[in-house]
């Protein structure tokens, strides 16, 4: 009996060691992906390809050293199948990245993952800006047209575009605020606001600045209010902005003065989605759609409508349902601050595709609570 007990103890210890190795490997996977994105590398560059292979190896180690239940396997394989279809048909990689990251989130606390990688974001973003100012990287100075048709200068600081530069600064600030949530005070607001205002002056990302102050409004409300029932409304945000985006896309008329002004405020996003909708219509399942249109139109900078048009209505609705259900589970478990950050990036998704990427929007990984029944987001 003693021999059997000793064998069982040895197996348990070995299992715990394997799981620890897997957890470290997943943090390495995520750190590598953060480095890739923070320093603005894109998929056709050699460094990206080498780093991505290393990241996948780290993720594979995590998966191979982790025990999953049958329920978890079924959910993860279903997600993998759906994301593979979107990737093969549309070339949409971010859905696949979400699924890959969710495979590794078992036994990984979200706050621990953020704390282990936040300094990569802070130092990397600062380096990108400094190197651009020093001339090592291209400042990528450009001109853009404001709502009143005035011309202004914007800078991308080595990133693909000025909005991407602002977004990278914004997501870094959001992660810092999340990690330091208990300590947040006026000085955190003042410093973060000053940084975002300076970023706005360089990038003229108006909607991003509005989202920043909306985030702080929700944080202040959470700090002051003891009654948390209003969070029930916040759990409906993803579904709400999806429905509003769809309605505007369908009914938009360029000769309507009110619609035209709203479209101008959103830098033409509504007109662009409306043109895609007219050109490609609606389908239930993914179809091959070139995200660059031939008539000098740019990408669809509304994540929900991008998914709706390219990945199909069924997938878009399932994605919104998945996100909304995750938000409701956060509310049920009392993860209120998580709802704030999830909501803010759900709103930001009306203006960018970036929130679909689990590196550029780590808060989408909160949906791990739907895969793992007793998932722990943070220490409480």
Short mmCIF file of N, CA, C and O in Angstrom, two decimals, residues 109-236:
data_model
loop_
_atom_site.label_atom_id
_atom_site.label_comp_id
_atom_site.label_asym_id
_atom_site.label_seq_id
_atom_site.Cartn_x
_atom_site.Cartn_y
_atom_site.Cartn_z
N UNK A 109 -3.89 32.65 -14.57
CA UNK A 109 -4.67 33.82 -14.16
C UNK A 109 -4.39 34.98 -15.11
O UNK A 109 -3.24 35.23 -15.47
N UNK A 110 -5.45 35.66 -15.51
CA UNK A 110 -5.30 36.77 -16.46
C UNK A 110 -4.39 37.85 -15.91
O UNK A 110 -3.53 38.37 -16.63
N UNK A 111 -4.57 38.22 -14.63
CA UNK A 111 -3.75 39.31 -14.07
C UNK A 111 -2.27 38.94 -14.03
O UNK A 111 -1.40 39.78 -14.25
N UNK A 112 -1.99 37.66 -13.79
CA UNK A 112 -0.59 37.20 -13.79
C UNK A 112 0.02 37.33 -15.18
O UNK A 112 1.17 37.77 -15.33
N UNK A 113 -0.74 36.96 -16.19
CA UNK A 113 -0.28 37.05 -17.58
C UNK A 113 0.01 38.50 -17.95
O UNK A 113 1.02 38.80 -18.60
N UNK A 114 -0.87 39.42 -17.53
CA UNK A 114 -0.67 40.84 -17.84
C UNK A 114 0.54 41.41 -17.11
O UNK A 114 1.33 42.17 -17.68
N UNK A 115 0.71 41.04 -15.84
CA UNK A 115 1.84 41.55 -15.06
C UNK A 115 3.17 41.06 -15.63
O UNK A 115 4.19 41.77 -15.56
N UNK A 116 3.17 39.87 -16.20
CA UNK A 116 4.41 39.29 -16.73
C UNK A 116 4.81 39.90 -18.09
O UNK A 116 5.94 39.72 -18.53
N UNK A 117 3.88 40.60 -18.73
CA UNK A 117 4.19 41.14 -20.07
C UNK A 117 4.00 42.66 -20.20
O UNK A 117 4.33 43.22 -21.24
N UNK A 118 3.48 43.31 -19.17
CA UNK A 118 3.15 44.74 -19.31
C UNK A 118 4.39 45.60 -19.57
O UNK A 118 4.33 46.58 -20.33
N UNK A 119 5.53 45.22 -18.97
CA UNK A 119 6.73 46.04 -19.16
C UNK A 119 7.29 45.93 -20.57
O UNK A 119 7.96 46.84 -21.06
N UNK A 120 7.01 44.82 -21.22
CA UNK A 120 7.39 44.71 -22.63
C UNK A 120 6.65 45.77 -23.44
O UNK A 120 7.23 46.43 -24.31
N UNK A 121 5.37 45.92 -23.13
CA UNK A 121 4.55 46.92 -23.83
C UNK A 121 5.02 48.34 -23.53
O UNK A 121 5.16 49.17 -24.44
N UNK A 122 5.24 48.63 -22.26
CA UNK A 122 5.63 50.00 -21.85
C UNK A 122 6.97 50.38 -22.48
O UNK A 122 7.10 51.42 -23.14
N UNK A 123 7.98 49.53 -22.27
CA UNK A 123 9.32 49.83 -22.79
C UNK A 123 9.33 49.81 -24.31
O UNK A 123 9.94 50.68 -24.96
N UNK A 124 8.65 48.83 -24.91
CA UNK A 124 8.62 48.71 -26.37
C UNK A 124 7.97 49.92 -27.04
O UNK A 124 8.49 50.45 -28.03
N UNK A 125 6.84 50.37 -26.50
CA UNK A 125 6.15 51.53 -27.08
C UNK A 125 6.98 52.79 -26.95
O UNK A 125 7.09 53.59 -27.90
N UNK A 126 7.60 52.98 -25.78
CA UNK A 126 8.48 54.14 -25.58
C UNK A 126 9.66 54.10 -26.55
O UNK A 126 10.05 55.13 -27.12
N UNK A 127 10.25 52.91 -26.74
CA UNK A 127 11.37 52.76 -27.67
C UNK A 127 10.97 53.11 -29.09
O UNK A 127 11.72 53.79 -29.82
N UNK A 128 9.81 52.64 -29.50
CA UNK A 128 9.32 52.93 -30.85
C UNK A 128 9.20 54.44 -31.07
O UNK A 128 9.62 54.97 -32.12
N UNK A 129 8.65 55.14 -30.10
CA UNK A 129 8.47 56.59 -30.21
C UNK A 129 9.82 57.30 -30.22
O UNK A 129 10.07 58.19 -31.05
N UNK A 130 10.73 56.90 -29.31
CA UNK A 130 12.06 57.53 -29.23
C UNK A 130 12.86 57.28 -30.50
O UNK A 130 13.50 58.20 -31.03
N UNK A 131 12.83 56.06 -31.00
CA UNK A 131 13.59 55.73 -32.22
C UNK A 131 13.04 56.48 -33.44
O UNK A 131 13.79 56.85 -34.33
N UNK A 132 11.73 56.69 -33.44
CA UNK A 132 11.12 57.46 -34.53
C UNK A 132 11.56 58.92 -34.47
O UNK A 132 11.89 59.53 -35.50
N UNK A 133 11.59 59.48 -33.27
CA UNK A 133 12.04 60.87 -33.11
C UNK A 133 13.52 61.03 -33.44
O UNK A 133 13.95 62.07 -33.95
N UNK A 134 14.30 59.99 -33.15
CA UNK A 134 15.75 60.04 -33.42
C UNK A 134 16.08 59.77 -34.89
O UNK A 134 17.23 59.91 -35.30
N UNK A 135 15.09 59.36 -35.64
CA UNK A 135 15.31 59.12 -37.07
C UNK A 135 15.70 57.70 -37.40
O UNK A 135 15.90 57.37 -38.58
N UNK A 136 15.81 56.83 -36.39
CA UNK A 136 16.14 55.44 -36.65
C UNK A 136 14.97 54.74 -37.33
O UNK A 136 15.14 53.93 -38.24
N UNK A 137 13.75 55.07 -36.87
CA UNK A 137 12.53 54.59 -37.51
C UNK A 137 11.86 55.75 -38.22
O UNK A 137 12.07 56.92 -37.88
N UNK A 138 11.05 55.42 -39.20
CA UNK A 138 10.34 56.45 -39.95
C UNK A 138 9.19 57.02 -39.10
O UNK A 138 8.35 56.27 -38.60
N UNK A 139 9.17 58.33 -38.93
CA UNK A 139 8.06 58.98 -38.21
C UNK A 139 6.75 58.78 -38.95
O UNK A 139 5.68 58.84 -38.35
N UNK A 140 6.84 58.55 -40.23
CA UNK A 140 5.67 58.34 -41.10
C UNK A 140 4.69 59.52 -41.00
O UNK A 140 3.49 59.34 -40.75
N UNK A 141 5.26 60.71 -41.18
CA UNK A 141 4.42 61.91 -41.18
C UNK A 141 3.48 61.88 -42.37
O UNK A 141 3.87 61.52 -43.48
N UNK A 142 2.24 62.25 -42.11
CA UNK A 142 1.23 62.24 -43.17
C UNK A 142 0.23 63.34 -42.90
O UNK A 142 0.27 64.00 -41.86
N UNK A 143 -0.68 63.56 -43.83
CA UNK A 143 -1.74 64.54 -43.63
C UNK A 143 -3.09 63.84 -43.67
O UNK A 143 -3.25 62.82 -44.32
N UNK A 144 -4.03 64.39 -42.93
CA UNK A 144 -5.38 63.85 -42.90
C UNK A 144 -6.37 65.00 -42.89
O UNK A 144 -6.01 66.16 -42.63
N UNK A 145 -7.62 64.66 -43.19
CA UNK A 145 -8.67 65.69 -43.28
C UNK A 145 -9.59 65.57 -42.07
O UNK A 145 -10.11 64.50 -41.77
N UNK A 146 -9.79 66.70 -41.37
CA UNK A 146 -10.67 66.72 -40.20
C UNK A 146 -12.13 66.79 -40.62
O UNK A 146 -12.45 66.92 -41.81
N UNK A 147 -13.02 66.71 -39.63
CA UNK A 147 -14.46 66.77 -39.90
C UNK A 147 -14.86 68.06 -40.59
O UNK A 147 -15.76 68.10 -41.42
N UNK A 148 -14.16 69.16 -40.24
CA UNK A 148 -14.46 70.46 -40.86
C UNK A 148 -13.67 70.68 -42.15
O UNK A 148 -13.57 71.80 -42.64
N UNK A 149 -13.07 69.58 -42.66
CA UNK A 149 -12.30 69.58 -43.91
C UNK A 149 -10.96 70.32 -43.83
O UNK A 149 -10.34 70.58 -44.84
N UNK A 150 -10.53 70.66 -42.60
CA UNK A 150 -9.20 71.25 -42.45
C UNK A 150 -8.14 70.15 -42.54
O UNK A 150 -8.42 68.98 -42.28
N UNK A 151 -6.92 70.52 -42.90
CA UNK A 151 -5.82 69.56 -43.06
C UNK A 151 -4.94 69.58 -41.81
O UNK A 151 -4.64 70.65 -41.27
N UNK A 152 -4.55 68.43 -41.34
CA UNK A 152 -3.68 68.36 -40.17
C UNK A 152 -2.65 67.25 -40.37
O UNK A 152 -2.82 66.36 -41.20
N UNK A 153 -1.56 67.35 -39.62
CA UNK A 153 -0.46 66.37 -39.73
C UNK A 153 -0.64 65.26 -38.70
O UNK A 153 -1.05 65.52 -37.56
N UNK A 154 -0.31 64.03 -39.10
CA UNK A 154 -0.35 62.90 -38.18
C UNK A 154 0.94 62.10 -38.30
O UNK A 154 1.62 62.15 -39.33
N UNK A 155 1.29 61.37 -37.24
CA UNK A 155 2.54 60.61 -37.21
C UNK A 155 2.26 59.19 -36.70
O UNK A 155 1.45 59.00 -35.79
N UNK A 156 2.94 58.21 -37.28
CA UNK A 156 2.69 56.81 -36.93
C UNK A 156 3.80 56.20 -36.08
O UNK A 156 3.65 55.09 -35.57
N UNK A 157 4.95 56.88 -35.93
CA UNK A 157 6.05 56.44 -35.06
C UNK A 157 6.50 55.00 -35.34
O UNK A 157 6.74 54.21 -34.43
N UNK A 158 6.60 54.66 -36.61
CA UNK A 158 7.08 53.34 -36.98
C UNK A 158 6.00 52.28 -37.12
O UNK A 158 6.27 51.18 -37.60
N UNK A 159 4.78 52.60 -36.68
CA UNK A 159 3.68 51.66 -36.84
C UNK A 159 3.05 51.82 -38.22
O UNK A 159 3.37 52.75 -38.95
N UNK A 160 2.13 50.93 -38.56
CA UNK A 160 1.58 50.90 -39.91
C UNK A 160 0.78 52.15 -40.24
O UNK A 160 0.71 52.58 -41.38
N UNK A 161 0.14 52.77 -39.22
CA UNK A 161 -0.60 54.01 -39.42
C UNK A 161 -0.73 54.73 -38.10
O UNK A 161 -0.46 54.16 -37.03
N UNK A 162 -1.14 56.00 -38.14
CA UNK A 162 -1.21 56.81 -36.92
C UNK A 162 -2.21 56.25 -35.91
O UNK A 162 -1.96 56.27 -34.71
N UNK A 163 -3.35 55.74 -36.39
CA UNK A 163 -4.34 55.15 -35.48
C UNK A 163 -3.77 53.95 -34.74
O UNK A 163 -4.10 53.71 -33.58
N UNK A 164 -2.91 53.19 -35.43
CA UNK A 164 -2.28 52.03 -34.80
C UNK A 164 -1.34 52.46 -33.68
O UNK A 164 -1.24 51.80 -32.64
N UNK A 165 -0.65 53.58 -33.89
CA UNK A 165 0.24 54.11 -32.86
C UNK A 165 -0.54 54.52 -31.62
O UNK A 165 -0.18 54.20 -30.49
N UNK A 166 -1.65 55.24 -31.84
CA UNK A 166 -2.48 55.65 -30.70
C UNK A 166 -3.05 54.43 -30.00
O UNK A 166 -3.07 54.36 -28.76
N UNK A 167 -3.52 53.47 -30.78
CA UNK A 167 -4.13 52.27 -30.19
C UNK A 167 -3.13 51.53 -29.31
O UNK A 167 -3.49 51.05 -28.22
N UNK A 168 -1.88 51.44 -29.76
CA UNK A 168 -0.87 50.74 -28.97
C UNK A 168 -0.63 51.44 -27.64
O UNK A 168 -0.47 50.80 -26.59
N UNK A 169 -0.62 52.77 -27.67
CA UNK A 169 -0.46 53.54 -26.43
C UNK A 169 -1.68 53.33 -25.54
O UNK A 169 -1.55 53.12 -24.32
N UNK A 170 -2.86 53.35 -26.13
CA UNK A 170 -4.10 53.20 -25.37
C UNK A 170 -4.19 51.84 -24.68
O UNK A 170 -4.52 51.76 -23.49
N UNK A 171 -3.90 50.77 -25.40
CA UNK A 171 -4.02 49.44 -24.81
C UNK A 171 -3.00 49.25 -23.69
O UNK A 171 -3.29 48.59 -22.68
N UNK A 172 -1.82 49.85 -23.83
CA UNK A 172 -0.80 49.78 -22.77
C UNK A 172 -1.29 50.48 -21.52
O UNK A 172 -1.16 49.96 -20.40
N UNK A 173 -1.89 51.66 -21.69
CA UNK A 173 -2.45 52.40 -20.55
C UNK A 173 -3.57 51.60 -19.90
O UNK A 173 -3.65 51.50 -18.67
N UNK A 174 -4.45 51.01 -20.71
CA UNK A 174 -5.58 50.24 -20.18
C UNK A 174 -5.08 49.07 -19.32
O UNK A 174 -5.64 48.80 -18.25
N UNK A 175 -4.04 48.39 -19.77
CA UNK A 175 -3.50 47.25 -19.02
C UNK A 175 -2.90 47.71 -17.70
O UNK A 175 -3.10 47.09 -16.65
N UNK A 176 -2.17 48.82 -17.73
CA UNK A 176 -1.59 49.38 -16.49
C UNK A 176 -2.69 49.74 -15.51
O UNK A 176 -2.60 49.44 -14.30
N UNK A 177 -3.75 50.38 -15.99
CA UNK A 177 -4.87 50.76 -15.12
C UNK A 177 -5.55 49.52 -14.55
O UNK A 177 -5.97 49.52 -13.38
N UNK A 178 -5.66 48.48 -15.34
CA UNK A 178 -6.28 47.24 -14.86
C UNK A 178 -5.44 46.63 -13.74
O UNK A 178 -5.96 46.23 -12.69
N UNK A 179 -4.13 46.54 -13.97
CA UNK A 179 -3.23 45.94 -12.98
C UNK A 179 -3.22 46.74 -11.68
O UNK A 179 -3.22 46.20 -10.58
N UNK A 180 -3.24 48.07 -11.80
CA UNK A 180 -3.16 48.96 -10.64
C UNK A 180 -4.53 49.42 -10.15
O UNK A 180 -4.62 50.43 -9.45
N UNK A 181 -5.57 48.70 -10.48
CA UNK A 181 -6.94 49.17 -10.28
C UNK A 181 -7.22 49.59 -8.84
O UNK A 181 -7.87 50.61 -8.59
N UNK A 182 -6.75 48.83 -7.89
CA UNK A 182 -7.00 49.14 -6.48
C UNK A 182 -6.32 50.45 -6.05
O UNK A 182 -6.77 51.12 -5.12
N UNK A 183 -5.24 50.81 -6.73
CA UNK A 183 -4.47 52.00 -6.35
C UNK A 183 -4.85 53.25 -7.16
O UNK A 183 -4.28 54.33 -6.92
N UNK A 184 -5.77 53.12 -8.09
CA UNK A 184 -6.09 54.24 -8.98
C UNK A 184 -6.55 55.46 -8.20
O UNK A 184 -7.38 55.37 -7.30
N UNK A 185 -6.01 56.62 -8.57
CA UNK A 185 -6.37 57.89 -7.95
C UNK A 185 -6.25 59.01 -8.99
O UNK A 185 -6.07 58.74 -10.18
N UNK A 186 -6.32 60.24 -8.53
CA UNK A 186 -6.28 61.38 -9.43
C UNK A 186 -5.00 61.41 -10.27
O UNK A 186 -5.03 61.78 -11.45
N UNK A 187 -3.87 61.01 -9.68
CA UNK A 187 -2.60 61.09 -10.39
C UNK A 187 -2.53 60.09 -11.54
O UNK A 187 -1.94 60.38 -12.58
N UNK A 188 -3.12 58.93 -11.35
CA UNK A 188 -3.19 57.98 -12.46
C UNK A 188 -4.01 58.57 -13.61
O UNK A 188 -3.66 58.42 -14.78
N UNK A 189 -5.10 59.22 -13.24
CA UNK A 189 -5.92 59.86 -14.27
C UNK A 189 -5.15 60.97 -14.97
O UNK A 189 -5.15 61.05 -16.21
N UNK A 190 -4.50 61.84 -14.19
CA UNK A 190 -3.79 62.99 -14.76
C UNK A 190 -2.67 62.55 -15.71
O UNK A 190 -2.55 63.08 -16.81
N UNK A 191 -1.88 61.58 -15.27
CA UNK A 191 -0.75 61.12 -16.09
C UNK A 191 -1.25 60.42 -17.35
O UNK A 191 -0.77 60.70 -18.46
N UNK A 192 -2.21 59.51 -17.20
CA UNK A 192 -2.73 58.78 -18.36
C UNK A 192 -3.43 59.73 -19.34
O UNK A 192 -3.30 59.57 -20.56
N UNK A 193 -4.16 60.74 -18.80
CA UNK A 193 -4.83 61.71 -19.67
C UNK A 193 -3.82 62.55 -20.43
O UNK A 193 -4.00 62.83 -21.63
N UNK A 194 -2.74 62.94 -19.75
CA UNK A 194 -1.70 63.74 -20.40
C UNK A 194 -1.05 62.94 -21.55
O UNK A 194 -0.82 63.47 -22.64
N UNK A 195 -0.79 61.65 -21.29
CA UNK A 195 -0.19 60.81 -22.33
C UNK A 195 -1.13 60.67 -23.53
O UNK A 195 -0.70 60.80 -24.69
N UNK A 196 -2.40 60.43 -23.24
CA UNK A 196 -3.37 60.25 -24.34
C UNK A 196 -3.59 61.55 -25.11
O UNK A 196 -3.79 61.52 -26.33
N UNK A 197 -3.56 62.68 -24.43
CA UNK A 197 -3.72 63.97 -25.10
C UNK A 197 -2.52 64.26 -26.01
O UNK A 197 -2.68 64.77 -27.12
N UNK A 198 -1.33 63.91 -25.53
CA UNK A 198 -0.13 64.07 -26.36
C UNK A 198 -0.19 63.14 -27.57
O UNK A 198 0.17 63.52 -28.69
N UNK A 199 -0.65 61.90 -27.32
CA UNK A 199 -0.80 60.93 -28.42
C UNK A 199 -1.83 61.42 -29.43
O UNK A 199 -1.66 61.26 -30.64
N UNK A 200 -2.89 62.04 -28.92
CA UNK A 200 -3.92 62.59 -29.80
C UNK A 200 -3.35 63.72 -30.67
O UNK A 200 -3.66 63.81 -31.87
N UNK A 201 -2.53 64.58 -30.09
CA UNK A 201 -1.92 65.66 -30.85
C UNK A 201 -1.06 65.14 -31.99
O UNK A 201 -0.96 65.76 -33.05
N UNK A 202 -0.45 63.97 -31.78
CA UNK A 202 0.43 63.40 -32.80
C UNK A 202 -0.32 62.55 -33.82
O UNK A 202 0.10 62.45 -34.98
N UNK A 203 -1.43 61.96 -33.41
CA UNK A 203 -2.15 61.02 -34.29
C UNK A 203 -3.53 61.50 -34.71
O UNK A 203 -4.11 60.98 -35.65
N UNK A 204 -4.06 62.46 -33.98
CA UNK A 204 -5.41 63.00 -34.20
C UNK A 204 -6.46 61.89 -34.22
O UNK A 204 -7.39 61.89 -35.02
N UNK A 205 -6.30 60.93 -33.30
CA UNK A 205 -7.27 59.84 -33.18
C UNK A 205 -8.39 60.29 -32.24
O UNK A 205 -8.37 60.01 -31.04
N UNK A 206 -9.39 60.96 -32.79
CA UNK A 206 -10.45 61.56 -31.98
C UNK A 206 -11.27 60.53 -31.24
O UNK A 206 -11.54 60.66 -30.04
N UNK A 207 -11.69 59.50 -31.96
CA UNK A 207 -12.54 58.49 -31.34
C UNK A 207 -11.80 57.74 -30.24
O UNK A 207 -12.39 57.38 -29.22
N UNK A 208 -10.51 57.53 -30.43
CA UNK A 208 -9.70 56.88 -29.41
C UNK A 208 -9.63 57.69 -28.13
O UNK A 208 -9.67 57.14 -27.02
N UNK A 209 -9.56 59.01 -28.28
CA UNK A 209 -9.53 59.89 -27.11
C UNK A 209 -10.86 59.85 -26.37
O UNK A 209 -10.91 59.84 -25.14
N UNK A 210 -11.95 59.83 -27.14
CA UNK A 210 -13.29 59.74 -26.52
C UNK A 210 -13.43 58.44 -25.73
O UNK A 210 -13.93 58.43 -24.60
N UNK A 211 -12.95 57.34 -26.31
CA UNK A 211 -13.02 56.04 -25.64
C UNK A 211 -12.19 56.06 -24.35
O UNK A 211 -12.59 55.47 -23.34
N UNK A 212 -11.05 56.75 -24.37
CA UNK A 212 -10.21 56.85 -23.17
C UNK A 212 -10.98 57.51 -22.03
O UNK A 212 -10.99 57.00 -20.90
N UNK A 213 -11.62 58.64 -22.29
CA UNK A 213 -12.35 59.33 -21.24
C UNK A 213 -13.60 58.54 -20.82
O UNK A 213 -14.01 58.60 -19.65
N UNK A 214 -14.19 57.79 -21.76
CA UNK A 214 -15.32 56.92 -21.40
C UNK A 214 -14.85 55.83 -20.43
O UNK A 214 -15.58 55.47 -19.49
N UNK A 215 -13.66 55.31 -20.66
CA UNK A 215 -13.09 54.30 -19.77
C UNK A 215 -12.93 54.85 -18.36
O UNK A 215 -13.33 54.21 -17.38
N UNK A 216 -12.41 56.05 -18.25
CA UNK A 216 -12.23 56.66 -16.93
C UNK A 216 -13.57 56.99 -16.28
O UNK A 216 -13.72 56.89 -15.05
N UNK A 217 -14.57 57.36 -17.08
CA UNK A 217 -15.91 57.63 -16.54
C UNK A 217 -16.48 56.37 -15.88
O UNK A 217 -17.05 56.44 -14.78
N UNK A 218 -16.29 55.22 -16.52
CA UNK A 218 -16.78 53.96 -15.96
C UNK A 218 -15.99 53.57 -14.72
O UNK A 218 -16.55 53.01 -13.75
N UNK A 219 -14.69 53.83 -14.73
CA UNK A 219 -13.85 53.52 -13.56
C UNK A 219 -14.29 54.36 -12.36
O UNK A 219 -14.45 53.85 -11.24
N UNK A 220 -14.50 55.66 -12.58
CA UNK A 220 -14.93 56.56 -11.50
C UNK A 220 -16.30 56.14 -10.97
O UNK A 220 -16.53 56.13 -9.76
N UNK A 221 -17.20 55.79 -11.89
CA UNK A 221 -18.53 55.34 -11.49
C UNK A 221 -18.43 54.09 -10.62
O UNK A 221 -19.13 53.96 -9.61
N UNK A 222 -17.56 53.18 -11.00
CA UNK A 222 -17.37 51.94 -10.23
C UNK A 222 -16.82 52.24 -8.84
O UNK A 222 -17.23 51.62 -7.85
N UNK A 223 -15.90 53.19 -8.76
CA UNK A 223 -15.29 53.54 -7.48
C UNK A 223 -16.29 54.22 -6.54
O UNK A 223 -16.24 54.02 -5.32
N UNK A 224 -17.21 54.99 -7.10
CA UNK A 224 -18.14 55.78 -6.28
C UNK A 224 -19.44 55.04 -5.97
O UNK A 224 -20.08 55.31 -4.95
N UNK A 225 -19.84 54.14 -6.86
CA UNK A 225 -21.15 53.49 -6.70
C UNK A 225 -21.03 52.15 -5.97
O UNK A 225 -20.20 51.31 -6.31
N UNK A 226 -21.88 51.97 -4.96
CA UNK A 226 -21.94 50.70 -4.24
C UNK A 226 -22.91 49.73 -4.92
O UNK A 226 -22.77 48.53 -4.80
N UNK A 227 -23.90 50.28 -5.59
CA UNK A 227 -24.88 49.46 -6.31
C UNK A 227 -24.32 49.09 -7.68
O UNK A 227 -24.06 49.96 -8.51
N UNK A 228 -24.12 47.81 -7.91
CA UNK A 228 -23.48 47.35 -9.15
C UNK A 228 -24.47 46.82 -10.19
O UNK A 228 -24.08 46.21 -11.18
N UNK A 229 -25.76 47.07 -9.97
CA UNK A 229 -26.76 46.52 -10.90
C UNK A 229 -26.67 47.11 -12.30
O UNK A 229 -27.09 46.48 -13.27
N UNK A 230 -26.12 48.33 -12.40
CA UNK A 230 -25.99 48.94 -13.73
C UNK A 230 -25.04 48.15 -14.64
O UNK A 230 -25.05 48.33 -15.86
N UNK A 231 -24.25 47.27 -14.03
CA UNK A 231 -23.36 46.43 -14.84
C UNK A 231 -24.14 45.48 -15.74
O UNK A 231 -23.61 44.99 -16.74
N UNK A 232 -25.39 45.20 -15.37
CA UNK A 232 -26.23 44.37 -16.24
C UNK A 232 -26.39 45.02 -17.61
O UNK A 232 -26.42 44.32 -18.63
N UNK A 233 -26.48 46.35 -17.64
CA UNK A 233 -26.57 47.06 -18.91
C UNK A 233 -25.27 46.97 -19.69
O UNK A 233 -25.28 46.81 -20.92
N UNK A 234 -24.14 47.05 -18.97
CA UNK A 234 -22.85 46.98 -19.64
C UNK A 234 -22.63 45.62 -20.31
O UNK A 234 -21.93 45.53 -21.32
N UNK A 235 -23.23 44.58 -19.74
CA UNK A 235 -23.07 43.24 -20.36
C UNK A 235 -23.75 43.16 -21.72
O UNK A 235 -23.49 42.23 -22.48
N UNK A 236 -24.62 44.12 -22.00
CA UNK A 236 -25.33 44.14 -23.29
C UNK A 236 -24.61 45.01 -24.33
O UNK A 236 -25.09 45.16 -25.45
#
